Amino acid sequence: MKKNLKKIAIVAMVAVVIAACKKKQETLTAEPQETVKNADKVLQHIKNLGFPESSIVDNGNEYIVEEDIVFPKNMEIMASSAGPKTEQYYTGSIVNSTKKLNIRVFVDASMTSMSSEINNALAQWNGVSGSTLRFNVVTAAPYDILIKDENLGNGVCGQGQFPSGGSAGALIKINKSYIAGNSFAQRARTICHEFGHCISFRHTNWAAQGESTATNVPGVTGTDASSLMNGGQCGSGATVLSQKDKDATAVLY
Ligand SMILES: [Zn+2]
């Protein structure tokens, strides 16, 4: 219902602007201007999370930081995410207490060949004792996270998104052909790692990786060589959540 109202509002707005443009004999449509405006908000949101401008890569309709975290330029930025946040390590913004109970995952047709790896990854997060966060695979809309195959070039195994406005990061891209040669456990690790970003985990080894300062999960601090959320370890990293990964999950969820 809300969506319909929003659509109607957008259509009405566009109609007004197009009408205005016609009067002024302008050729620009409303949409690009709106996109640019929201992209600025997204850029500020990324900086507010503590990522320095130099670490932000403009990739067309999205920004990428630390190689595997994507911020779509059209993402919704909630007012609550404003303000500087530079302090296991997370973004400071998590999936809310209702949505965490049932995070719906839709597996795109391009990724169904790795359903077993996806199920392994989800079972790891769902199995953390003391956490009520649950991922569930759904076969139709509505869903919270779409996981799909995308050619991300050499060196990048996958990309995830951080939560926004209380919802889990909405998209995971897996470089399927690139990780196809890895073991089952390593393929599942890549997928498990990206789901970790979608529920707000940063790279545990952010400091060693030269990444921006991350927020400590209260009570779960320090480096952790066995963390599945260590970055830059595709094909060679931990394949199961470490005790500290689990502790951090239980604290947040
Ligand atoms: Zn990562």
XYZ file of C-alpha atoms and ligand atoms in Angstrom:
254
model
C 0.000 0.000 0.000
C 2.746 2.400 1.025
C 4.684 1.422 -2.074
C 1.714 2.207 -4.279
C 1.306 5.602 -2.649
C 5.015 6.241 -3.129
C 4.766 5.245 -6.781
C 1.825 7.541 -7.295
C 3.702 10.345 -5.550
C 6.778 9.788 -7.731
C 4.700 9.649 -10.912
C 2.954 12.846 -9.865
C 6.274 14.529 -9.091
C 7.807 13.462 -12.372
C 4.724 14.647 -14.229
C 4.972 18.056 -12.567
C 8.680 18.375 -13.294
C 8.284 17.241 -16.902
C 5.513 19.784 -17.285
C 7.778 22.434 -15.769
C 10.626 21.406 -18.065
C 8.393 21.745 -21.098
C 7.462 25.246 -20.091
C 11.108 26.217 -19.753
C 12.103 24.298 -22.884
C 14.601 22.269 -20.855
C 15.678 18.873 -22.018
C 16.668 17.397 -18.651
C 14.251 14.976 -17.025
C 13.730 14.836 -13.295
C 15.260 11.438 -12.772
C 18.984 12.151 -13.196
C 18.755 15.140 -10.854
C 17.029 13.027 -8.240
C 19.674 10.307 -8.600
C 22.520 12.762 -8.139
C 20.900 14.204 -5.061
C 20.437 10.815 -3.412
C 23.965 9.764 -4.417
C 25.292 12.736 -2.442
C 23.346 11.548 0.580
C 24.749 8.034 0.147
C 28.286 9.418 -0.137
C 27.811 11.360 3.106
C 26.348 8.240 4.751
C 29.481 6.258 3.804
C 31.713 8.998 5.245
C 29.570 9.059 8.394
C 30.283 5.351 8.812
C 33.945 6.325 9.047
C 35.208 5.458 5.589
C 37.598 8.136 4.304
C 36.763 9.655 0.945
C 39.939 8.143 -0.522
C 38.620 4.614 0.154
C 35.363 5.177 -1.717
C 35.261 4.023 -5.336
C 32.609 5.476 -7.637
C 31.389 2.594 -9.790
C 28.572 3.998 -11.898
C 25.334 3.471 -10.039
C 27.038 2.371 -6.825
C 29.912 3.174 -4.458
C 32.315 0.422 -3.395
C 34.479 0.470 -0.269
C 37.067 -2.071 0.841
C 36.497 -4.057 -2.345
C 33.506 -6.087 -1.277
C 31.035 -3.667 0.262
C 28.582 -1.962 -2.047
C 26.382 1.082 -1.478
C 23.814 1.607 -4.268
C 23.460 5.292 -5.112
C 19.676 4.922 -4.964
C 19.652 3.324 -1.502
C 17.376 4.840 1.100
C 19.240 6.841 3.729
C 17.398 7.134 7.013
C 17.827 10.211 9.166
C 19.093 8.052 12.032
C 22.176 7.087 10.065
C 23.418 10.679 10.028
C 26.258 11.782 12.276
C 29.843 10.601 12.523
C 30.502 7.028 13.664
C 34.191 6.320 13.704
C 34.674 3.946 16.456
C 34.583 -7.744 16.153
C 33.707 -4.841 14.416
C 30.573 -3.625 12.902
C 29.074 -0.580 11.294
C 27.105 0.511 14.349
C 23.848 -0.025 12.454
C 22.173 -3.429 12.712
C 19.095 -5.285 11.466
C 16.217 -4.312 13.759
C 14.716 -6.587 16.397
C 11.704 -7.551 14.259
C 13.416 -8.080 10.933
C 16.288 -10.086 12.405
C 13.832 -12.894 13.259
C 13.136 -13.620 9.594
C 15.608 -12.292 7.045
C 14.234 -13.537 3.742
C 16.843 -14.613 1.190
C 15.974 -15.011 -2.479
C 18.432 -17.054 -4.532
C 18.582 -15.757 -8.098
C 18.469 -18.417 -10.829
C 22.116 -17.564 -11.559
C 23.097 -18.824 -8.080
C 20.923 -21.912 -7.612
C 23.861 -24.105 -8.634
C 25.488 -23.007 -5.363
C 22.400 -23.596 -3.217
C 24.262 -26.087 -1.046
C 26.979 -23.529 -0.318
C 24.330 -20.889 0.423
C 22.496 -23.255 2.792
C 25.771 -24.048 4.551
C 26.454 -20.325 5.010
C 22.972 -19.548 6.321
C 23.022 -22.532 8.691
C 26.207 -21.141 10.244
C 24.617 -17.789 11.068
C 21.320 -19.417 12.123
C 23.150 -21.830 14.419
C 24.799 -19.247 16.659
C 23.652 -19.923 20.176
C 22.328 -16.891 22.028
C 21.292 -15.202 18.778
C 17.727 -14.996 17.460
C 18.833 -13.837 14.007
C 17.453 -16.192 11.356
C 17.926 -16.288 7.609
C 15.249 -18.122 5.620
C 15.383 -18.907 1.913
C 12.203 -17.890 0.093
C 11.272 -18.769 -3.474
C 9.209 -15.680 -4.257
C 9.012 -12.000 -3.385
C 8.895 -10.301 -0.956
C 12.457 -10.852 0.237
C 15.134 -8.905 2.090
C 18.323 -10.097 0.404
C 18.890 -11.062 -3.215
C 21.961 -13.194 -3.903
C 23.080 -13.365 -7.511
C 26.042 -14.174 -9.713
C 28.015 -11.298 -11.202
C 31.374 -11.064 -12.910
C 33.336 -8.843 -10.510
C 36.637 -9.296 -12.324
C 39.803 -10.901 -11.028
C 40.523 -10.784 -7.302
C 37.055 -10.036 -5.932
C 35.098 -13.093 -4.803
C 31.905 -11.421 -3.704
C 30.306 -8.212 -2.531
C 27.733 -7.484 0.158
C 25.907 -4.471 1.539
C 25.518 -3.140 5.063
C 22.145 -2.876 6.796
C 20.233 0.324 6.221
C 17.230 1.664 8.098
C 16.916 -1.525 10.163
C 16.857 -3.815 7.122
C 19.617 -6.248 6.176
C 21.896 -5.309 3.285
C 19.752 -5.973 0.238
C 22.142 -7.472 -2.305
C 24.952 -10.005 -2.449
C 26.927 -10.469 -5.637
C 29.027 -13.600 -5.984
C 31.762 -13.887 -8.607
C 30.685 -17.446 -9.286
C 33.102 -18.378 -12.059
C 35.990 -16.866 -10.067
C 35.315 -18.967 -6.940
C 34.212 -22.089 -8.836
C 37.693 -23.613 -8.506
C 37.771 -23.181 -4.714
C 36.782 -26.005 -2.378
C 33.163 -26.346 -1.281
C 34.104 -25.032 2.162
C 35.825 -21.968 0.678
C 32.925 -21.234 -1.661
C 30.563 -21.422 1.325
C 32.955 -19.183 3.276
C 32.767 -16.443 0.662
C 28.975 -16.570 0.796
C 28.910 -16.706 4.611
C 31.284 -13.703 4.712
C 29.073 -11.574 2.458
C 26.012 -12.409 4.556
C 28.085 -11.183 7.510
C 28.366 -7.763 5.843
C 24.598 -7.747 5.261
C 24.064 -8.013 9.033
C 26.630 -5.246 9.668
C 29.925 -6.997 10.316
C 33.068 -5.203 9.200
C 36.349 -6.967 8.482
C 37.796 -8.219 11.776
C 41.282 -7.505 10.407
C 40.388 -3.987 9.246
C 43.499 -2.531 10.866
C 45.926 -4.927 9.189
C 44.094 -4.388 5.912
C 44.584 -0.638 6.231
C 40.836 -0.078 6.311
C 38.960 2.645 8.162
C 38.420 2.305 11.912
C 35.544 -0.041 12.770
C 33.232 -0.002 15.793
C 33.936 -2.627 18.432
C 31.153 -5.050 19.208
C 30.773 -4.432 22.962
C 32.807 -6.975 24.911
C 34.198 -8.689 21.817
C 37.351 -6.855 20.911
C 40.726 -7.368 19.315
C 42.031 -9.253 16.345
C 41.052 -12.854 15.610
C 43.043 -14.942 13.149
C 40.196 -17.494 12.961
C 37.495 -14.972 12.145
C 35.470 -15.739 9.046
C 35.010 -11.977 8.730
C 38.687 -11.341 8.076
C 38.988 -9.619 4.721
C 41.298 -10.363 1.825
C 41.265 -14.117 2.476
C 39.072 -15.461 -0.282
C 39.959 -19.061 -1.012
C 42.203 -19.334 2.046
C 40.357 -18.006 5.101
C 38.403 -19.560 7.953
C 35.482 -21.654 6.760
C 33.499 -21.718 10.004
C 32.491 -18.858 12.279
C 35.048 -18.481 15.064
C 34.051 -18.355 18.726
C 34.484 -14.589 18.641
C 32.388 -14.313 15.472
C 29.651 -16.203 17.326
C 30.056 -14.138 20.490
C 29.787 -10.934 18.460
C 26.652 -12.233 16.713
C 25.057 -13.120 20.042
C 25.845 -9.638 21.414
C 24.305 -7.842 18.443
C 21.398 -10.224 17.817
Zn 34.336 -8.523 3.155
